[in-house]
Short mmCIF file of C-alpha atoms in Angstrom, two decimals:
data_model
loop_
_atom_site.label_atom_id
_atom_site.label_comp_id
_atom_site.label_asym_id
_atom_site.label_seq_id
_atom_site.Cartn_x
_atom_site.Cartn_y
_atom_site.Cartn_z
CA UNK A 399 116.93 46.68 73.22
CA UNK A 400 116.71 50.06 74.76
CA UNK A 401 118.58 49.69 77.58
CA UNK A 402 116.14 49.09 80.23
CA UNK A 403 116.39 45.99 80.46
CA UNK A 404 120.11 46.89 82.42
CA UNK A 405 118.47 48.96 84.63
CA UNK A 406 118.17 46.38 88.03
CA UNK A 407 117.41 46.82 91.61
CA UNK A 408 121.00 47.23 92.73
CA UNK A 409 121.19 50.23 90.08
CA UNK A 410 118.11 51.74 92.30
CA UNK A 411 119.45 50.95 95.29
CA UNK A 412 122.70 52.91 94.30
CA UNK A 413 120.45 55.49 93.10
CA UNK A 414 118.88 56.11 96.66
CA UNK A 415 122.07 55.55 98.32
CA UNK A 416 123.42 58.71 96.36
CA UNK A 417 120.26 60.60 97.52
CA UNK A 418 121.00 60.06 101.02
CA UNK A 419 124.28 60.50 100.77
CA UNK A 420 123.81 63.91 99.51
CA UNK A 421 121.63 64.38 101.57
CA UNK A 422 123.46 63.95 104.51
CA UNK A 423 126.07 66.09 102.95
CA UNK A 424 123.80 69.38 102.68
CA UNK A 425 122.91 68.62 106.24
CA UNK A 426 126.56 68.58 107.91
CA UNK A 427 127.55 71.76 105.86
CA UNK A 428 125.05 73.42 107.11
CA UNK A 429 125.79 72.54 110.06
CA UNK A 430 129.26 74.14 109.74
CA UNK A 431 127.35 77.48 108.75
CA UNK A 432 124.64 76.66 111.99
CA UNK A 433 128.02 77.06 114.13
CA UNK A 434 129.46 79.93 112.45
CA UNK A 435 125.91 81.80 112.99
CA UNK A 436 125.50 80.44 116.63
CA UNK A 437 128.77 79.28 117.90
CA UNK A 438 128.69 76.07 120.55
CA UNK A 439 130.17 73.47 122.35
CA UNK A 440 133.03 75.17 124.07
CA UNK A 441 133.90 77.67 127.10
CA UNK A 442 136.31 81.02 126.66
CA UNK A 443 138.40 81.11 129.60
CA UNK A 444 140.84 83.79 129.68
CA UNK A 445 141.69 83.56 125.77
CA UNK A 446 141.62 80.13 125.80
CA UNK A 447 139.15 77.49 124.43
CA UNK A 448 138.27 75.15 126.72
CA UNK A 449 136.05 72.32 127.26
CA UNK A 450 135.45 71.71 123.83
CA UNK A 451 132.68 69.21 122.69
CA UNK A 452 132.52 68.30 118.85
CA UNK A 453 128.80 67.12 119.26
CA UNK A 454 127.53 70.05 121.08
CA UNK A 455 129.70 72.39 118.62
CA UNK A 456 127.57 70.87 115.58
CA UNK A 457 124.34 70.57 116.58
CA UNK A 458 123.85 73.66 118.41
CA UNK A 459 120.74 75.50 118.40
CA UNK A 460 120.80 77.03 115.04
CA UNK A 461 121.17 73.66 113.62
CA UNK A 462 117.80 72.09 113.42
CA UNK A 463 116.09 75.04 111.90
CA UNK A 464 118.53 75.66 109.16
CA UNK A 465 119.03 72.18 108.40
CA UNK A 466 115.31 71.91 108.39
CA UNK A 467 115.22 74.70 105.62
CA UNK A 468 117.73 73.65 103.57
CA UNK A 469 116.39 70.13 103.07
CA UNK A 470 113.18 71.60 102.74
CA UNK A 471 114.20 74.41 99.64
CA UNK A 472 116.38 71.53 97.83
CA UNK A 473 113.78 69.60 97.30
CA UNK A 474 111.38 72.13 96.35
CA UNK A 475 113.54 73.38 93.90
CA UNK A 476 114.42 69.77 92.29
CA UNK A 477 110.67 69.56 92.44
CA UNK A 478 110.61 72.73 90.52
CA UNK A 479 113.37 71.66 88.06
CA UNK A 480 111.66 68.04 86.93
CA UNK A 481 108.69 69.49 86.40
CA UNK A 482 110.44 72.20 84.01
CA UNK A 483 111.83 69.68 81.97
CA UNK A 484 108.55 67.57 81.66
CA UNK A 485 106.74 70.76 80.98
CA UNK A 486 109.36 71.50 78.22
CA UNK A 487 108.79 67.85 76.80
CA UNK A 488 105.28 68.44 76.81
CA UNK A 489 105.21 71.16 74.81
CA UNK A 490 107.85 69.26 72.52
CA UNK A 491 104.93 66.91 71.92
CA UNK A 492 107.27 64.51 74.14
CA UNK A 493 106.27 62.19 76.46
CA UNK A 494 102.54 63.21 76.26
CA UNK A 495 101.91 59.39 78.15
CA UNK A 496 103.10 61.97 81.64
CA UNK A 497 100.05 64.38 81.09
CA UNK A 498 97.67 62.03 82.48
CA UNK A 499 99.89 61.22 85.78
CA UNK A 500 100.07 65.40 85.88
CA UNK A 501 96.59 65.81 85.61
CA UNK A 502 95.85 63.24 87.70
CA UNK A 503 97.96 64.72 90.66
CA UNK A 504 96.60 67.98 89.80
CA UNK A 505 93.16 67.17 90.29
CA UNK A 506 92.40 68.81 86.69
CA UNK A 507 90.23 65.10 85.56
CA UNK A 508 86.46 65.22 86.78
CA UNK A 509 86.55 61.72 87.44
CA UNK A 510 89.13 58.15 87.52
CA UNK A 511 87.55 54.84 85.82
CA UNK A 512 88.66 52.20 88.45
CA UNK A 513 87.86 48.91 87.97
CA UNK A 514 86.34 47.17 91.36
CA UNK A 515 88.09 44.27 92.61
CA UNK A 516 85.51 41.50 93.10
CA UNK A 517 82.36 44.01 94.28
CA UNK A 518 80.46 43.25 90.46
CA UNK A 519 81.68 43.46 87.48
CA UNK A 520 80.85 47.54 86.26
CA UNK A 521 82.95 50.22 86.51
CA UNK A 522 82.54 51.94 89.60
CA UNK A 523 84.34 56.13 89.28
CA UNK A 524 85.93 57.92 91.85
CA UNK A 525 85.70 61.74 91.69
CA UNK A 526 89.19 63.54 92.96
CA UNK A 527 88.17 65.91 95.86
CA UNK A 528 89.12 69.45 94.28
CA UNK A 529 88.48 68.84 90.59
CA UNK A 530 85.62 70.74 88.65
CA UNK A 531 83.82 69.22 85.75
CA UNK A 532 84.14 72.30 83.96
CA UNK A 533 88.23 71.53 83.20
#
């Protein structure tokens, strides 16, 4: 037993539901920073506020682009992160079964054995677009 066996759909589904969340949470703080850079969704009367609109106040026009960018660089840089620690268990001589799936997505294999479905019964190989035969 090694534990996967606990691991269901519900425990995904929780997973994902913490990815949005957070998510969502990056996005409506910087929102709060979009308002302090571009400040919305009221009218200064005579030293007063006035007219104040929540909405308008949080997505103003800086919003879009900085949310945009935000969402953008944290995934980049989780990107970045995963593949440091499978590089790191590569080199460990761990999990050498994730190679193939990298070199794979890298385009660094000449060409795939894929099995046809019901076309005949040989292998048929698909060459990857950008990979040399030279690798």
């Amino acid at each position: 037993m090694d534990g996967t066996d606990l691991i269901n759909g519900s425990h995904w589904f929780c997973g994902f539901l913490v990815g949005v969340s957070g998510l969502a949470s990056g996005i409506l703080v910087v929102a709060a920073n979009a308002w302090m850079n571009s400040p919305a969704g009221f009218d200064y009367v005579n030293g007063q506020y006035l007219n104040i609109d929540p909405i308008k106040a949080m997505f103003n026009d800086a919003w879009f682009p900085q949310a945009l960018h935000m969402t953008v660089a944290a995934f980049c840089a989780t990107g970045f992160a995963v593949a440091g620690v499978h590089a790191y268990m590569i080199l460990r001589k761990k999990n050498i079964e994730f190679l193939l799936a990298i070199k794979i997505a890298s385009g660094r294999l000449s060409t795939v054995p894929i099995k046809s479905l019901n076309c005949c019964s040989e292998e048929k190989y698909f060459v990857l677009p950008f990979s040399q035969a030279s690798r």
